[in-house]
JSON list of C-alpha atoms and ligand atoms in Angstrom, two decimals:
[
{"chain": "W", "resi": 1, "resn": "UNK", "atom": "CA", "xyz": [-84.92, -191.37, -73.31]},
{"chain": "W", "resi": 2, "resn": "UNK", "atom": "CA", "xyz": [-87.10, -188.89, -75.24]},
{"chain": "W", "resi": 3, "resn": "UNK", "atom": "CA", "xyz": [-89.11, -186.63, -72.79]},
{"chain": "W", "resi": 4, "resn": "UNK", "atom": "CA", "xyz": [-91.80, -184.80, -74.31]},
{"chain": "W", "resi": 5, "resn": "UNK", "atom": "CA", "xyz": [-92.92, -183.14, -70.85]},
{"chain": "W", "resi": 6, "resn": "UNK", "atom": "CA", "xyz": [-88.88, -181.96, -69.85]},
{"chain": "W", "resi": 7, "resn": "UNK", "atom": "CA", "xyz": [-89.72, -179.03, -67.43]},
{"chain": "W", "resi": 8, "resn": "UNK", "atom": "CA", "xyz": [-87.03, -175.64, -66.79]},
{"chain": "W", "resi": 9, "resn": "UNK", "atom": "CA", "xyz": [-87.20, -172.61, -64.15]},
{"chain": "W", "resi": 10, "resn": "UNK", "atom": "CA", "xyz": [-86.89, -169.30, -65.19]},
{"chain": "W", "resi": 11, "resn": "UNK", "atom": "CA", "xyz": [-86.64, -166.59, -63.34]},
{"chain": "W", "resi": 12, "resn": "UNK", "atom": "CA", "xyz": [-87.01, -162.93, -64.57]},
{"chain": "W", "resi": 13, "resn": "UNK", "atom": "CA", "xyz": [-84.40, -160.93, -62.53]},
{"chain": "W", "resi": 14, "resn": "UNK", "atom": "CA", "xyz": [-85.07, -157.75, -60.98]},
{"chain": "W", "resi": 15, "resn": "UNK", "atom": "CA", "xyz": [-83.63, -155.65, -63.21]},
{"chain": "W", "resi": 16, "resn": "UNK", "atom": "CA", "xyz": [-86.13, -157.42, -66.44]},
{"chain": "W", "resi": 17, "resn": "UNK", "atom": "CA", "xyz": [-89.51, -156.57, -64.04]},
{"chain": "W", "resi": 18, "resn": "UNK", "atom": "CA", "xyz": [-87.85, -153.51, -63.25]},
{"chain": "W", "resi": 19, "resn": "UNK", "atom": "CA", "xyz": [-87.25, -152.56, -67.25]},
{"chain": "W", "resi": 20, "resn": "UNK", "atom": "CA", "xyz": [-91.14, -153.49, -68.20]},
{"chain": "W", "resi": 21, "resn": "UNK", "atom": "CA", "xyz": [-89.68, -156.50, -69.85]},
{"chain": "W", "resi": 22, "resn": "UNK", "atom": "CA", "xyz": [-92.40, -159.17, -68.24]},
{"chain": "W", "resi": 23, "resn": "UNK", "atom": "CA", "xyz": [-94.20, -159.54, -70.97]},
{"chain": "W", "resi": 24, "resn": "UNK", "atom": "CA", "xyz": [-91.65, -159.87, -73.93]},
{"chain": "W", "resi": 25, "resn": "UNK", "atom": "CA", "xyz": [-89.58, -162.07, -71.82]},
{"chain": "W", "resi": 26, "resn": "UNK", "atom": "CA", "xyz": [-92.62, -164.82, -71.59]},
{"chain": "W", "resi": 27, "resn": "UNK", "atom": "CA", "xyz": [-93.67, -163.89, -74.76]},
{"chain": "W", "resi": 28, "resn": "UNK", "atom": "CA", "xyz": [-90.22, -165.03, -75.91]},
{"chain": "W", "resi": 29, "resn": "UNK", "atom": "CA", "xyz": [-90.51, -168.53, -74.15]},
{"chain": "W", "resi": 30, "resn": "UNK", "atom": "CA", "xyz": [-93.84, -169.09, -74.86]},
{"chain": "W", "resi": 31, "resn": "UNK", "atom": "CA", "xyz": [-94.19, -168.83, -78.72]},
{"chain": "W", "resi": 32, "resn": "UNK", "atom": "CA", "xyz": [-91.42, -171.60, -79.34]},
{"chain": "W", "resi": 33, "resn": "UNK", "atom": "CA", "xyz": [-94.42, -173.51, -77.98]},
{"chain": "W", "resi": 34, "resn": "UNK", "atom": "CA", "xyz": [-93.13, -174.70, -74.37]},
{"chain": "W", "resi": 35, "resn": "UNK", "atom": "CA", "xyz": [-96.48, -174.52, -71.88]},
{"chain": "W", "resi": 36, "resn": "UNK", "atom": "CA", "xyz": [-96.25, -172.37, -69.15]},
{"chain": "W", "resi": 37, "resn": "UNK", "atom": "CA", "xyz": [-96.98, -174.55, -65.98]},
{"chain": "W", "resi": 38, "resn": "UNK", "atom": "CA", "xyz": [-96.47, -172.35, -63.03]},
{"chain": "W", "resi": 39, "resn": "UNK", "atom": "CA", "xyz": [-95.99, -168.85, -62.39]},
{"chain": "W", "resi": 40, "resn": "UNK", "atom": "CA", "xyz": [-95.16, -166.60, -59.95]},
{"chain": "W", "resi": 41, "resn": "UNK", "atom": "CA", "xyz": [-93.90, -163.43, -58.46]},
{"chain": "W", "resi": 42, "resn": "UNK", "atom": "CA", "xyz": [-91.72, -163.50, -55.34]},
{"chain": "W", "resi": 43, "resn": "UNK", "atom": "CA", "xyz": [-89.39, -161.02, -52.90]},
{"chain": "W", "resi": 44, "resn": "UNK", "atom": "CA", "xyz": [-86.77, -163.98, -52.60]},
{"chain": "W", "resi": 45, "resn": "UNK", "atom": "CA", "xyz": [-84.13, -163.77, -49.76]},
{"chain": "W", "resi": 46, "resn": "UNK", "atom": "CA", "xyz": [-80.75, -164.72, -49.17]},
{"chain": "W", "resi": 47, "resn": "UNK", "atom": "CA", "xyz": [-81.02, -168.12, -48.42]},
{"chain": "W", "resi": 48, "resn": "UNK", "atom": "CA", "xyz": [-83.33, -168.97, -51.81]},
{"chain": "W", "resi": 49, "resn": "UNK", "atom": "CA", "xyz": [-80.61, -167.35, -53.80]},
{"chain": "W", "resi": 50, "resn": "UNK", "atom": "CA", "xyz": [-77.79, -169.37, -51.68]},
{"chain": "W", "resi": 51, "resn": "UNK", "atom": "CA", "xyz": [-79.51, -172.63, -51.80]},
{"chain": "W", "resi": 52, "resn": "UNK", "atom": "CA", "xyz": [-80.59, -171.82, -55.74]},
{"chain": "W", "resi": 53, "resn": "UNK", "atom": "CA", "xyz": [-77.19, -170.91, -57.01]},
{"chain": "W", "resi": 54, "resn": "UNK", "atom": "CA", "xyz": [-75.77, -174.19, -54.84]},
{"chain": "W", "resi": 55, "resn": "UNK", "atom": "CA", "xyz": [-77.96, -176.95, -56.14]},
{"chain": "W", "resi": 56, "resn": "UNK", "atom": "CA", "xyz": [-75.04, -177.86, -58.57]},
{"chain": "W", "resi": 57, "resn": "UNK", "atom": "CA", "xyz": [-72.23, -178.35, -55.61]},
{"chain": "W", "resi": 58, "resn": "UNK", "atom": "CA", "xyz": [-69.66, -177.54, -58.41]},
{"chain": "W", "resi": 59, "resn": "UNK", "atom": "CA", "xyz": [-71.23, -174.18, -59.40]},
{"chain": "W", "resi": 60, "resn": "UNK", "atom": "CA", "xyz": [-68.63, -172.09, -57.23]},
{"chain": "W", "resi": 61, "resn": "UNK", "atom": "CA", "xyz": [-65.61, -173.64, -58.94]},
{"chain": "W", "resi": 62, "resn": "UNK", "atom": "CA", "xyz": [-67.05, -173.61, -62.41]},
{"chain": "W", "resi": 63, "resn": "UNK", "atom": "CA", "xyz": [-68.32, -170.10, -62.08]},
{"chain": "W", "resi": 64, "resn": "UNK", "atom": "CA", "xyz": [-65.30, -168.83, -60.85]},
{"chain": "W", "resi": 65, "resn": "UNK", "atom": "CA", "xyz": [-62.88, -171.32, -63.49]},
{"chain": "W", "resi": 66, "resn": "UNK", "atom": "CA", "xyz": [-65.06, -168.82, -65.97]},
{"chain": "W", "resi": 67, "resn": "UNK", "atom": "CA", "xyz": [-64.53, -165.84, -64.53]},
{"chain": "W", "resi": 68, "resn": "UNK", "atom": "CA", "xyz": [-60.54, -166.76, -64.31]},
{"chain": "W", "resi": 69, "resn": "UNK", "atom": "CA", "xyz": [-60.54, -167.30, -67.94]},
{"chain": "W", "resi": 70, "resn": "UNK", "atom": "CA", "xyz": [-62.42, -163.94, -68.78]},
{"chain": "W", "resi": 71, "resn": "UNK", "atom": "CA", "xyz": [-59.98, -162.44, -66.79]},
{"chain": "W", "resi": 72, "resn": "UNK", "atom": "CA", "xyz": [-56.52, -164.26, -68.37]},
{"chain": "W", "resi": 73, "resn": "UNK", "atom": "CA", "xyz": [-58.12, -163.21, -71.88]},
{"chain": "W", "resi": 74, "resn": "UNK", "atom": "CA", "xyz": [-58.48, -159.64, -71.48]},
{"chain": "W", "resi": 75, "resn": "UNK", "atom": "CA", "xyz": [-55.27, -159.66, -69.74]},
{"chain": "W", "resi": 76, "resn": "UNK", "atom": "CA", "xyz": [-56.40, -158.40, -66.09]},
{"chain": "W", "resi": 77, "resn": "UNK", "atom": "CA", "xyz": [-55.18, -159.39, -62.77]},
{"chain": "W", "resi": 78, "resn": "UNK", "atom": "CA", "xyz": [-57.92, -161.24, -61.05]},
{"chain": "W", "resi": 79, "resn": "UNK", "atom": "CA", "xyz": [-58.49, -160.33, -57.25]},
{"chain": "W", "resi": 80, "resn": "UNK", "atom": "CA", "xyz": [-57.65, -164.03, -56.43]},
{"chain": "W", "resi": 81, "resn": "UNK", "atom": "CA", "xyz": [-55.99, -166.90, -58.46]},
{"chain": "W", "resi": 82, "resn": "UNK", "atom": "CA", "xyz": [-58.68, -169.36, -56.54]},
{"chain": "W", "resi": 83, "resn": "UNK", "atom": "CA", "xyz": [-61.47, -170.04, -58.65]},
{"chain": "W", "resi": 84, "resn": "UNK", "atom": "CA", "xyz": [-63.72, -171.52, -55.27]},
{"chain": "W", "resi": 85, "resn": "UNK", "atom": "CA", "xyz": [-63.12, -167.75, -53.95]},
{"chain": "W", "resi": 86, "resn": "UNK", "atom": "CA", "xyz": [-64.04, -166.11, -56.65]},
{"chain": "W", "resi": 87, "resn": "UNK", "atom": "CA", "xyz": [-67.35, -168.32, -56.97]},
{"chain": "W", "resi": 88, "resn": "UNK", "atom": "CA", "xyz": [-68.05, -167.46, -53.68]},
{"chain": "W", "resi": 89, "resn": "UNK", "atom": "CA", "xyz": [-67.62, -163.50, -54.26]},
{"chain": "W", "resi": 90, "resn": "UNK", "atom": "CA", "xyz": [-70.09, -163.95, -57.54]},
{"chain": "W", "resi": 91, "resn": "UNK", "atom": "CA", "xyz": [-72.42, -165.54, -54.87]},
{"chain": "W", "resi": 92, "resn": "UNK", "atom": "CA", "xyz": [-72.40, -162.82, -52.60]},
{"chain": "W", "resi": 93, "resn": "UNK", "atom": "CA", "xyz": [-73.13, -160.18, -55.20]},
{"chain": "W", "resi": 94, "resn": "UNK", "atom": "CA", "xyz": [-76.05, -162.20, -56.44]},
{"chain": "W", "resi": 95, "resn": "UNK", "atom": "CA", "xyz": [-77.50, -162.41, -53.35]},
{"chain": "W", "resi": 96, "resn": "UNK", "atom": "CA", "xyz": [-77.50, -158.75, -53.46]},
{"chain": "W", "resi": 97, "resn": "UNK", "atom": "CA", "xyz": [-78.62, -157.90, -57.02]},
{"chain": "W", "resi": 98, "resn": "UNK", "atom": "CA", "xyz": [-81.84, -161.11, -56.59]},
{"chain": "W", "resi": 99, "resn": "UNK", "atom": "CA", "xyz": [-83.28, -159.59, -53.28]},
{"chain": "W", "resi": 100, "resn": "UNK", "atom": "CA", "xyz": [-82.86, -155.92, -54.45]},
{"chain": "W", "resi": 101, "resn": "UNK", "atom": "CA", "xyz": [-86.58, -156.03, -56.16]},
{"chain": "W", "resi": 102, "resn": "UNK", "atom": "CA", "xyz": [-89.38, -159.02, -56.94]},
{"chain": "W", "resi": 103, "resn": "UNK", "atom": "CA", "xyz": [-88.58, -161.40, -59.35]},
{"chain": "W", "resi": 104, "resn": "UNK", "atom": "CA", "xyz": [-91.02, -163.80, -61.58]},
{"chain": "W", "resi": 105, "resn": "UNK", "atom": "CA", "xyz": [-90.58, -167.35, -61.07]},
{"chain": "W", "resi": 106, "resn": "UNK", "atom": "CA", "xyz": [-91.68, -169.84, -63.92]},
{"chain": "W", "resi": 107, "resn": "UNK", "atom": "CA", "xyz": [-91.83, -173.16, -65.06]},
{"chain": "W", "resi": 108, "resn": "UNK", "atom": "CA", "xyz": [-92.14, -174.17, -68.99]},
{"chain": "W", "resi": 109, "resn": "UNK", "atom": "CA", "xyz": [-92.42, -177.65, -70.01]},
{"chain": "W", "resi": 110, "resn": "UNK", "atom": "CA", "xyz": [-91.88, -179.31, -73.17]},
{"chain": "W", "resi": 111, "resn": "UNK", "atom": "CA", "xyz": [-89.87, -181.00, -75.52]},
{"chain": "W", "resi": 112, "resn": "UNK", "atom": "CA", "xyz": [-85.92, -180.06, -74.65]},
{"chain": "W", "resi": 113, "resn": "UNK", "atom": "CA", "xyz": [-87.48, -177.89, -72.55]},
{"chain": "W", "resi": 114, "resn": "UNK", "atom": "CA", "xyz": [-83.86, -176.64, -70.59]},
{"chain": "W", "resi": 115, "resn": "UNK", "atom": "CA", "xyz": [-82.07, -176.41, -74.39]},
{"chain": "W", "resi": 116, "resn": "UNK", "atom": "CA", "xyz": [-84.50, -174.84, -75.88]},
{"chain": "W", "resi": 117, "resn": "UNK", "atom": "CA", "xyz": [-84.65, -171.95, -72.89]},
{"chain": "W", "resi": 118, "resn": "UNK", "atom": "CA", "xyz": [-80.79, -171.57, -72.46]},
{"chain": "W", "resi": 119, "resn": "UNK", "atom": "CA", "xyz": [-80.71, -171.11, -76.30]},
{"chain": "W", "resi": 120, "resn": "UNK", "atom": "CA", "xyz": [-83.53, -168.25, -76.37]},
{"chain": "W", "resi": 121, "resn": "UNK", "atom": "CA", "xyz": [-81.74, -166.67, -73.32]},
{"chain": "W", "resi": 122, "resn": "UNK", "atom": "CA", "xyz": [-78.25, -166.44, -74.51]},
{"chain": "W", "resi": 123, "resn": "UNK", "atom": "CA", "xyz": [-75.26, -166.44, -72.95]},
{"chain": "W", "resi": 124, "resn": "UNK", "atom": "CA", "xyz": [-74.50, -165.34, -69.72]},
{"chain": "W", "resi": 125, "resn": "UNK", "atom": "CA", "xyz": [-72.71, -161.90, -70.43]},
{"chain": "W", "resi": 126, "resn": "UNK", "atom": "CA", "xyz": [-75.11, -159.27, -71.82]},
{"chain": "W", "resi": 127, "resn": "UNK", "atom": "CA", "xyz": [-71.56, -158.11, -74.48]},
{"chain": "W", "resi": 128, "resn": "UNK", "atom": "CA", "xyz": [-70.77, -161.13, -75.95]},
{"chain": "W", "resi": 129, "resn": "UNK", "atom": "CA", "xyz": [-75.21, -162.63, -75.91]},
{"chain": "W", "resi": 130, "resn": "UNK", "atom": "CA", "xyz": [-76.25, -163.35, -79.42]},
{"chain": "W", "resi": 131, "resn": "UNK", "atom": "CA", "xyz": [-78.35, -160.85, -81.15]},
{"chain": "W", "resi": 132, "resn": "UNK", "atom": "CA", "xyz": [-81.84, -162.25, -81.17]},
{"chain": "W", "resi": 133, "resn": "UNK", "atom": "CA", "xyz": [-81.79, -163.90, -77.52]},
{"chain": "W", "resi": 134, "resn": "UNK", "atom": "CA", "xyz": [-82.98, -162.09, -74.80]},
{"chain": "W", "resi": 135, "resn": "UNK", "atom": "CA", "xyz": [-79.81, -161.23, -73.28]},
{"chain": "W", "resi": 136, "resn": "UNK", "atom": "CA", "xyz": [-78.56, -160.26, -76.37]},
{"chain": "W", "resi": 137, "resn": "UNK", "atom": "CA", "xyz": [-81.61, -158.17, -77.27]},
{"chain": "W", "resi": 138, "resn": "UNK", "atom": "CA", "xyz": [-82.72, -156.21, -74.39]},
{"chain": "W", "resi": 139, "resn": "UNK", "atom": "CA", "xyz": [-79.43, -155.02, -72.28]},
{"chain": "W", "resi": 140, "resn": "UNK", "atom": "CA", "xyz": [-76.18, -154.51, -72.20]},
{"chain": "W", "resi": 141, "resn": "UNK", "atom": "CA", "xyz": [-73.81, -155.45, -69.45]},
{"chain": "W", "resi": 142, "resn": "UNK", "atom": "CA", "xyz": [-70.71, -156.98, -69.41]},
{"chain": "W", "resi": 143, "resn": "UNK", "atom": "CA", "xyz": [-68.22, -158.97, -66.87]},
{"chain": "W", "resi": 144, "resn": "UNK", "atom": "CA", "xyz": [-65.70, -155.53, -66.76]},
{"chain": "W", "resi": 145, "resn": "UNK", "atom": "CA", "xyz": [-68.13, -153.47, -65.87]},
{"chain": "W", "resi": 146, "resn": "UNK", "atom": "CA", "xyz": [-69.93, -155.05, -63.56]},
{"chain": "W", "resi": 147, "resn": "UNK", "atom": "CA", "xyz": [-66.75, -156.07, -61.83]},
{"chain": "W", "resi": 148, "resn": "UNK", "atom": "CA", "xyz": [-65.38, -152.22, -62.01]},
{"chain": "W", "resi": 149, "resn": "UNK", "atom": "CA", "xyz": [-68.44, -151.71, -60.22]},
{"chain": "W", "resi": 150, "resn": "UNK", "atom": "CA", "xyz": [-68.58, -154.85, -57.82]},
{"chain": "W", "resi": 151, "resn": "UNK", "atom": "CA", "xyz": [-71.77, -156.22, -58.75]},
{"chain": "W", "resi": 152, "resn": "UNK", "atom": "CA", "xyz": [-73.57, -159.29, -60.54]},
{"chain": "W", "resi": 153, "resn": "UNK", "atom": "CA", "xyz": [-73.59, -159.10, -64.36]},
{"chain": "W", "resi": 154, "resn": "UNK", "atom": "CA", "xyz": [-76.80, -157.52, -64.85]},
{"chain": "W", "resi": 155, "resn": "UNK", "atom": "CA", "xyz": [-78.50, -160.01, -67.47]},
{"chain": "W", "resi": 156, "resn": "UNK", "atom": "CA", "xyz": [-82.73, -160.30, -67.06]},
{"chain": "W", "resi": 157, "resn": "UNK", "atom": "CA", "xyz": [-82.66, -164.07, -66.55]},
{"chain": "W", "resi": 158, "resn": "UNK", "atom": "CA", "xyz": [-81.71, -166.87, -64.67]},
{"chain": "W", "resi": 159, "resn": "UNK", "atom": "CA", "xyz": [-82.23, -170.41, -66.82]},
{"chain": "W", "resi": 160, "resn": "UNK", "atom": "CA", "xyz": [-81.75, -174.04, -65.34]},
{"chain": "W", "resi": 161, "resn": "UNK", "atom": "CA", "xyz": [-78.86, -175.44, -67.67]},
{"chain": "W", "resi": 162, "resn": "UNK", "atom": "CA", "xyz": [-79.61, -179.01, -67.00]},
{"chain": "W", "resi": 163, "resn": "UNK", "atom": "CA", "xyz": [-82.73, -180.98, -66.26]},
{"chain": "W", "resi": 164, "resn": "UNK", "atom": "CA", "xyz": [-80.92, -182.16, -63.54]},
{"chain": "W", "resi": 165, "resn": "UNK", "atom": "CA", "xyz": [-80.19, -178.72, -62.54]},
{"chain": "W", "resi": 166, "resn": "UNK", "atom": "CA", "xyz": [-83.87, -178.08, -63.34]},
{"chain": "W", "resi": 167, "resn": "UNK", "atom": "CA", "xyz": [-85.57, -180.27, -61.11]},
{"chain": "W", "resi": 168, "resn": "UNK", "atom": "CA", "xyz": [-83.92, -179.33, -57.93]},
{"chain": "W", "resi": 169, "resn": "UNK", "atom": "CA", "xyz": [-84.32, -175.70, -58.89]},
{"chain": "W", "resi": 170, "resn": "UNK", "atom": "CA", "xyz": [-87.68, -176.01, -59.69]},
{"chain": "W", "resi": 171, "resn": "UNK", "atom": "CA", "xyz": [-88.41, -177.25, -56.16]},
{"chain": "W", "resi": 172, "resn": "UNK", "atom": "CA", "xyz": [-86.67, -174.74, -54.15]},
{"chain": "W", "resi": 173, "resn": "UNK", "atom": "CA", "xyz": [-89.30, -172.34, -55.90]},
{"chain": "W", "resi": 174, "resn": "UNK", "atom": "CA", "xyz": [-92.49, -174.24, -56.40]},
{"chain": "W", "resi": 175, "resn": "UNK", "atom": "CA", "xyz": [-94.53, -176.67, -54.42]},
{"chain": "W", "resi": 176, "resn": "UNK", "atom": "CA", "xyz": [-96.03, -179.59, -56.83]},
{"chain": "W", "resi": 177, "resn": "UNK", "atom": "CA", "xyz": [-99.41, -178.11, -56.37]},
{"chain": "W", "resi": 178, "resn": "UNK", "atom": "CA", "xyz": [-98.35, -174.88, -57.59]},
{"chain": "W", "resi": 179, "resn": "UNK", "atom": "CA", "xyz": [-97.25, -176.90, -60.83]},
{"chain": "W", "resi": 180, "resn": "UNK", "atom": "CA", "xyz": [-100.31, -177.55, -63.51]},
{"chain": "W", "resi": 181, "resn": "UNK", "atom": "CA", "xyz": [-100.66, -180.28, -65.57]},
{"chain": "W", "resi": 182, "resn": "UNK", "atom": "CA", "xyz": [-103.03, -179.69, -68.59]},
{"chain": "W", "resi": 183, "resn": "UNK", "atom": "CA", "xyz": [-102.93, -179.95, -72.14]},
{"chain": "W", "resi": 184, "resn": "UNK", "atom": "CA", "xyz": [-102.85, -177.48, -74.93]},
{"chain": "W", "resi": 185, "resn": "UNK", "atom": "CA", "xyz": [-104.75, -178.03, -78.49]},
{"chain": "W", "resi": 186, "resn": "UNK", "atom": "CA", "xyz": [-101.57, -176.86, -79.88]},
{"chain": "W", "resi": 187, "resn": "UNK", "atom": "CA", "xyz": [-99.54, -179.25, -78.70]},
{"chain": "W", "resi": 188, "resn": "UNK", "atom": "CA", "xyz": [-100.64, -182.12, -81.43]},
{"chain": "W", "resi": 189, "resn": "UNK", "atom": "CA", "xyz": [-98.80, -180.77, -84.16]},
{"chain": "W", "resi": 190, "resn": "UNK", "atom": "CA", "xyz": [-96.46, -180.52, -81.88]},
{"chain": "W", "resi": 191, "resn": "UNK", "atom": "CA", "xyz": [-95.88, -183.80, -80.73]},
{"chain": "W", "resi": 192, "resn": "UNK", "atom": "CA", "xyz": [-98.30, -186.09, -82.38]},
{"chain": "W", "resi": 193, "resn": "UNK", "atom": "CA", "xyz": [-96.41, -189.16, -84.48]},
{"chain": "W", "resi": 194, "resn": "UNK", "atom": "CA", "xyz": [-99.83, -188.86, -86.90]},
{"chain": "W", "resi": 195, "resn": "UNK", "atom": "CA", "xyz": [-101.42, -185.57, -88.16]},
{"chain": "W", "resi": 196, "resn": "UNK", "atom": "CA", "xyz": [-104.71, -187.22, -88.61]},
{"chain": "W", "resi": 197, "resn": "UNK", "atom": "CA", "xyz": [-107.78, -184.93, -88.33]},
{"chain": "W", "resi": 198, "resn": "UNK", "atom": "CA", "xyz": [-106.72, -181.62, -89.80]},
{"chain": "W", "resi": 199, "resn": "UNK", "atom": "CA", "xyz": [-107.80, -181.97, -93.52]},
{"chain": "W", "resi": 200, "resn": "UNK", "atom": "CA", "xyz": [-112.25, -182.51, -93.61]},
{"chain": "D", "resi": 301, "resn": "ADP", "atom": "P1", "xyz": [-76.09, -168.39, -66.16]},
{"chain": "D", "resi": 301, "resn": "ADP", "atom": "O1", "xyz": [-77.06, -167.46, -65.46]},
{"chain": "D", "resi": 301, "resn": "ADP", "atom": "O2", "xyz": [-75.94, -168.01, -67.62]},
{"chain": "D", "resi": 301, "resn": "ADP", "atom": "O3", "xyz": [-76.40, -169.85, -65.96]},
{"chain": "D", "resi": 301, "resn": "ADP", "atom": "P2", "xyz": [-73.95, -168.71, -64.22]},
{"chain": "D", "resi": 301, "resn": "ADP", "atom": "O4", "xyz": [-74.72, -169.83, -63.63]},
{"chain": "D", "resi": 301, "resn": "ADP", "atom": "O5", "xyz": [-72.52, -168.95, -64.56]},
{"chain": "D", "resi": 301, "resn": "ADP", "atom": "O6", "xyz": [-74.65, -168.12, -65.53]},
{"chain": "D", "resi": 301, "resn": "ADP", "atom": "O7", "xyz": [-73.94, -167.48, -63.22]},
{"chain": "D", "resi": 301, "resn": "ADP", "atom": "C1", "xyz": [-75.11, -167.10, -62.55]},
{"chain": "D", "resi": 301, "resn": "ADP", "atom": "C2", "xyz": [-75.28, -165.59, -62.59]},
{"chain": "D", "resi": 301, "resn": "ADP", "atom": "O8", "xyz": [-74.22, -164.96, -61.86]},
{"chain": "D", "resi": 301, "resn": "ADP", "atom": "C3", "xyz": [-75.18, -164.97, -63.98]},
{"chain": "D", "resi": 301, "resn": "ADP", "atom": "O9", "xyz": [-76.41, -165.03, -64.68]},
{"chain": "D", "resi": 301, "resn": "ADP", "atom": "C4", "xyz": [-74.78, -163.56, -63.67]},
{"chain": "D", "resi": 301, "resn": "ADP", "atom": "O10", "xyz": [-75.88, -162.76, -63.24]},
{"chain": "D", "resi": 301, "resn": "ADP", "atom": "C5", "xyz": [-73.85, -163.75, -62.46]},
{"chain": "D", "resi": 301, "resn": "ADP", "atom": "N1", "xyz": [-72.44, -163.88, -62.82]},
{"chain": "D", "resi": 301, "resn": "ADP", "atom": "C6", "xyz": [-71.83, -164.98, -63.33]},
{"chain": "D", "resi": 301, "resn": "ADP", "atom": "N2", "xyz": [-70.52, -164.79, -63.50]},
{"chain": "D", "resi": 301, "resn": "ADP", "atom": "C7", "xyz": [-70.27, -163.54, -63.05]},
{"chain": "D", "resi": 301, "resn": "ADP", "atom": "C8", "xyz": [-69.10, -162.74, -62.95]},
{"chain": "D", "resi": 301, "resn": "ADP", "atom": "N3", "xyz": [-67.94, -163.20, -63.35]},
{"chain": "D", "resi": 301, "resn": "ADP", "atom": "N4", "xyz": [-69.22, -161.49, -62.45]},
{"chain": "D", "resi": 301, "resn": "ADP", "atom": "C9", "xyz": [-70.42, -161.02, -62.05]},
{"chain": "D", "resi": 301, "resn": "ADP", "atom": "N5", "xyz": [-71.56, -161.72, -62.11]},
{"chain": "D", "resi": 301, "resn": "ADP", "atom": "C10", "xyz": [-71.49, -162.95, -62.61]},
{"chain": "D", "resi": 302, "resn": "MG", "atom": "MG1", "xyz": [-76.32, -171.08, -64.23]}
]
């Protein structure tokens, strides 16, 4: 089914309000012509970032099957074999790195909404990020590093990655009140089947 009003979190780390970065980061987001429907800037704690990183029950395991693979390819000897484990260690180093400063919590809503923000992001490690996404753009981290130094990959953004994903993220952060529904005069060409009314 075709959903014109998809919605997606995004969260602006600490380290993107820390680098000035607020205002490119929306700007980024907001000129593919989502709609910014809430906004927000929060000291999260511990148990936000547990219960945001654990909406997908799977998220341990997958994060850690990643980080397994990363490993095998550059040929270095993971601290554990058990991908659950190391899920769990990426956890507690997130915990760390979200509640070290505040973060900005948004919603954007639109059409493919969630693909549309994963692919103006870019992919998870800062090295191997696109040039002209976010994460490719603006830093510089990668998993070696960060793991030399026993901390989260340091990479300005967190992104829902499935609307699925993206509703139960959106409500750990935002109540439905905080959320506003309006329209933009932009959106017609947009979304409008007929572009009646432009030509007088
Ligand atoms: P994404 O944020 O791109 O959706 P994940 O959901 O896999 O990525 O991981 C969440 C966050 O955890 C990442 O954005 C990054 O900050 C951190 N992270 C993920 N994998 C690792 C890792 N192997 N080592 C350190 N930090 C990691
Ligand atoms: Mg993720």
């Amino acid at each position: 089914m075709i959903n014109k009003q998809e919605r997606s979190l995004v969260l602006i780390k600490p380290d993107g309000v820390q680098r000035g970065l607020i205002g490119e980061i929306i700007k980024r987001y907001e000129r593919s012509g989502l709609k910014l429907v809430g906004l927000k800037m929060i000291l999260a704690n511990e148990d936000q970032i547990e219960r945001h990183y654990t909406v997908d029950p799977e998220w341990k395991q997958k994060t850690g099957q990643r980080f397994l693979e990363s490993y095998r390819t550059k040929g270095i000897e993971p601290p554990t074999n058990e991908a659950e484990d190391l899920g769990e260690m990426v956890l507690s180093k997130l915990k760390k790195y979200m509640t070290s400063g505040p973060i900005i919590a948004m919603v954007f809503e639109g059409m493919n909404a969630v693909k549309i923000i994963r692919k103006i992001t870019g992919a998870t490690e800062p090295l191997s990020s696109d040039v002209g996404t976010i994460r490719g753009d603006f830093t510089l981290d990668s998993y070696e590093v960060a793991d030399f130094d026993n901390r989260a990959v340091r990479n300005l953004i967190h992104a829902s990655s499935s609307t699925w994903e993206a509703d139960r993220e959106i409500a750990i952060w935002f109540t439905s009140e905080e959320l506003i529904s309006y329209r933009l005069i932009g959106e017609a060409i947009l979304y409008d089947v007929n572009l009646d009314g432009i030509i007088e």
